[in-house]
């Protein structure tokens, strides 16, 4: 088995293009994407990913038509309710990150209930980012720290991300986990999210396992001793 990222951050992009490419309305792409998300969660837990953070709705996604936004929130609420048993069965803890104050009451209730029920899950921590902005989260963390606490103490900053994966062909982060991804590996797939398969994930994990993460240090020591005299003499 290849080494998998401990913390995988997934930007689930390309739902709309998946649908319009088939002559269908965008909401069908989101519905299909939700199905894919369920499979991704199950597969990541099975592969031993400890933390999975899914980008479901950005604070900039409020710019979309109200009916698309409403559909996304309804879809998320109904999935939370329907997936609860599976989350419990597989030991998955679910948390939602992002602003809550602009979400529909019914969705907040579903989120709170699911968070409370799954709080003891130890196999994988699944976080779903809803009305999330990384710049806002960083700002919030600094505001809290200014109030006298330790630097960046609060829940708006997550543990470091090992791998950011974005589907849908774009090569950008779109305000997702900017602080946490300081040393993350990056992977971009041209496949639209609803078409993402476990084979695609296998390929991404295999590529991740080959990368050497140095965090600014030199590579692991090779069996070569340092030269006794400098190759280049210092200027006089
Ligand atoms: C990602 O798919 C889902 C959300 C942002 C909610 P998009 O809806 O952005 O799909 P494209 O990028 O338009 O194809
Ligand atoms: C990022 O996708 C947000 C989510 C996947 C939830 P977008 O489709 O909103 O990002 P941009 O507009 O292409 O940068
Ligand atoms: Mg998009």
XYZ file of C-alpha atoms and ligand atoms in Angstrom:
265
model
C 0.000 0.000 0.000
C 1.323 3.457 -0.882
C 1.683 6.201 1.709
C -1.476 8.316 1.686
C -1.733 11.945 2.776
C -2.766 12.249 6.414
C -4.720 15.395 5.604
C -6.258 15.616 2.139
C -7.984 18.805 1.041
C -10.269 18.371 -1.943
C -11.651 21.152 -4.119
C -14.655 19.490 -5.704
C -14.890 21.506 -8.917
C -16.513 20.905 -12.304
C -20.063 19.906 -11.366
C -21.607 22.588 -13.568
C -19.450 21.736 -16.573
C -20.171 18.041 -16.114
C -23.881 18.816 -16.446
C -23.789 21.445 -19.186
C -21.479 19.211 -21.226
C -24.322 16.707 -21.271
C -26.960 19.338 -22.051
C -28.325 19.112 -18.509
C -29.027 21.830 -15.912
C -26.226 22.607 -13.454
C -28.118 21.231 -10.465
C -27.822 17.744 -11.934
C -24.054 18.116 -11.739
C -24.302 18.997 -8.073
C -26.581 16.030 -7.377
C -24.159 13.715 -9.136
C -21.253 15.392 -7.352
C -22.845 14.637 -3.976
C -22.942 10.982 -4.958
C -19.242 11.104 -5.861
C -18.457 12.851 -2.572
C -19.977 9.928 -0.661
C -17.764 7.492 -2.544
C -14.682 9.640 -1.988
C -15.338 9.823 1.757
C -15.742 6.051 2.030
C -12.656 5.373 -0.077
C -10.441 7.828 1.806
C -11.467 6.271 5.124
C -10.706 2.834 3.702
C -7.270 3.946 2.447
C -6.324 5.370 5.842
C -6.611 9.110 5.230
C -6.980 10.596 8.719
C -8.373 13.984 7.804
C -10.376 14.873 4.716
C -11.505 18.438 4.119
C -14.010 18.979 1.294
C -14.688 22.365 -0.281
C -18.454 22.383 -0.805
C -19.404 26.069 -0.910
C -17.136 29.102 -0.859
C -18.098 32.478 0.516
C -17.747 33.724 -3.059
C -20.308 31.162 -4.238
C -22.996 33.493 -2.871
C -22.522 35.303 -6.177
C -24.383 32.446 -7.890
C -28.118 32.494 -8.688
C -30.288 32.061 -5.583
C -31.901 28.871 -6.876
C -28.501 27.193 -7.356
C -27.407 28.262 -3.863
C -30.678 27.018 -2.370
C -30.345 23.705 -4.179
C -26.836 23.201 -2.822
C -27.920 23.843 0.772
C -30.926 21.513 0.477
C -28.726 18.841 -1.061
C -26.201 19.099 1.747
C -28.861 18.992 4.479
C -30.533 15.913 3.008
C -27.186 14.142 2.610
C -26.237 14.834 6.197
C -29.428 13.221 7.394
C -29.160 10.242 5.062
C -25.475 9.606 5.729
C -25.564 9.703 9.505
C -25.773 5.936 9.975
C -22.873 5.355 7.601
C -20.725 7.974 9.316
C -21.361 6.319 12.668
C -20.761 2.845 11.316
C -17.413 3.795 9.805
C -16.217 5.892 12.747
C -16.174 9.141 10.796
C -16.390 12.400 12.687
C -18.018 15.194 10.717
C -17.404 18.897 11.277
C -18.417 21.861 9.195
C -16.082 24.832 8.838
C -16.999 28.309 7.634
C -19.628 30.846 8.574
C -22.912 29.591 9.972
C -24.774 32.860 10.382
C -25.852 33.113 6.737
C -26.952 29.478 6.339
C -30.617 28.410 6.467
C -31.775 27.434 9.970
C -32.697 23.906 8.863
C -29.202 23.326 7.495
C -27.585 24.613 10.709
C -29.767 22.248 12.705
C -28.761 19.300 10.521
C -25.089 20.279 10.839
C -25.230 20.613 14.612
C -27.069 17.319 15.017
C -24.593 15.460 12.798
C -21.576 17.022 14.500
C -22.913 16.045 17.915
C -23.797 12.502 16.920
C -20.473 11.785 15.186
C -18.198 13.562 17.678
C -16.666 10.291 18.927
C -15.671 9.089 15.442
C -11.959 8.227 15.501
C -11.211 6.670 12.139
C -11.330 9.811 10.004
C -12.159 13.454 10.592
C -14.260 14.713 7.709
C -14.585 18.471 7.483
C -16.900 20.113 5.006
C -16.245 23.756 4.159
C -19.492 25.670 3.702
C -19.624 29.456 3.324
C -15.883 29.196 3.786
C -13.190 31.758 2.991
C -9.602 31.080 3.990
C -8.758 34.779 4.113
C -11.707 35.324 6.465
C -10.602 32.361 8.629
C -7.050 33.730 8.910
C -8.399 37.178 9.718
C -10.608 35.683 12.407
C -7.713 33.761 13.926
C -5.611 36.917 14.151
C -8.473 38.861 15.672
C -8.833 36.170 18.347
C -5.078 36.107 18.961
C -5.117 39.898 19.328
C -7.577 39.408 22.148
C -4.721 38.026 24.274
C -4.659 34.323 23.422
C -1.805 32.363 21.867
C -1.056 32.896 18.224
C -3.646 31.221 15.992
C -5.291 29.232 18.734
C -8.768 28.732 17.410
C -10.753 26.354 15.302
C -10.694 28.481 12.173
C -7.149 27.265 11.467
C -6.912 23.551 10.708
C -3.961 21.155 10.997
C -1.512 21.364 8.073
C -2.687 19.974 4.750
C -0.504 17.328 3.102
C -2.129 17.298 -0.313
C -4.524 19.648 -2.082
C -6.407 17.990 -4.924
C -8.552 20.024 -7.302
C -10.735 18.455 -9.963
C -12.296 20.250 -12.917
C -9.134 21.427 -14.671
C -8.538 24.785 -12.966
C -5.166 25.321 -11.322
C -5.994 27.654 -8.469
C -6.904 27.514 -4.778
C -9.963 29.815 -4.827
C -9.503 30.914 -1.186
C -9.271 27.392 0.280
C -6.964 26.543 3.226
C -4.262 29.027 2.198
C -2.492 29.010 5.577
C -2.770 25.268 6.110
C -1.440 24.492 2.629
C 1.888 26.273 3.173
C 3.806 23.034 2.459
C 1.049 21.002 0.845
C 1.692 19.041 -2.293
C -0.618 20.078 -5.116
C -2.509 17.870 -7.568
C -4.834 19.008 -10.327
C -7.018 16.701 -12.362
C -8.781 17.591 -15.589
C -11.656 15.277 -14.677
C -14.888 16.978 -13.547
C -15.756 16.110 -9.956
C -18.804 13.901 -10.689
C -16.538 11.677 -12.811
C -13.789 11.344 -10.175
C -13.171 7.636 -9.576
C -11.336 5.619 -6.960
C -8.827 4.763 -9.704
C -8.147 8.500 -10.108
C -7.574 8.741 -6.362
C -5.242 5.757 -6.470
C -3.197 7.510 -9.151
C -3.088 10.746 -7.152
C -2.020 8.900 -3.992
C 0.657 6.967 -5.902
C 2.076 10.231 -7.242
C 1.927 11.814 -3.768
C 3.835 8.869 -2.286
C 6.746 9.554 -4.662
C 7.171 13.184 -3.667
C 9.935 14.115 -1.288
C 8.774 16.697 1.206
C 11.695 18.762 2.396
C 10.125 21.719 4.223
C 13.058 23.881 3.256
C 15.723 21.475 4.528
C 18.251 19.631 2.389
C 17.387 16.201 1.003
C 17.866 13.197 3.273
C 21.643 12.529 3.608
C 23.075 10.659 0.656
C 26.081 8.346 1.040
C 28.408 11.042 -0.166
C 30.892 12.717 2.133
C 31.350 16.465 1.973
C 34.333 17.695 -0.065
C 37.332 18.565 2.097
C 38.156 21.672 0.092
C 35.523 24.056 -1.220
C 34.878 23.649 -4.928
C 34.794 27.401 -5.369
C 37.261 29.587 -3.472
C 36.000 32.654 -1.702
C 36.565 35.938 -3.537
C 39.495 37.951 -2.223
C -18.129 22.911 -7.839
O -18.594 22.840 -9.129
C -19.234 22.953 -6.827
C -19.417 24.268 -6.196
C -18.640 25.297 -6.348
C -20.550 24.409 -5.341
P -18.970 24.138 -9.930
O -20.412 24.447 -9.701
O -18.034 25.256 -9.650
O -18.770 23.624 -11.405
P -18.144 24.423 -12.629
O -16.787 24.886 -12.180
O -19.074 25.559 -12.913
O -18.087 23.417 -13.724
C -14.254 26.638 -5.655
O -14.810 26.438 -6.909
C -15.285 26.404 -4.602
C -15.756 25.032 -4.477
C -15.343 23.994 -5.174
C -16.759 24.840 -3.491
P -15.342 27.660 -7.769
O -15.867 27.069 -9.026
O -16.271 28.500 -6.988
O -14.004 28.499 -8.022
P -13.608 29.496 -9.178
O -14.711 30.514 -9.306
O -13.487 28.684 -10.432
O -12.289 30.057 -8.750
Mg -16.292 25.852 -10.482
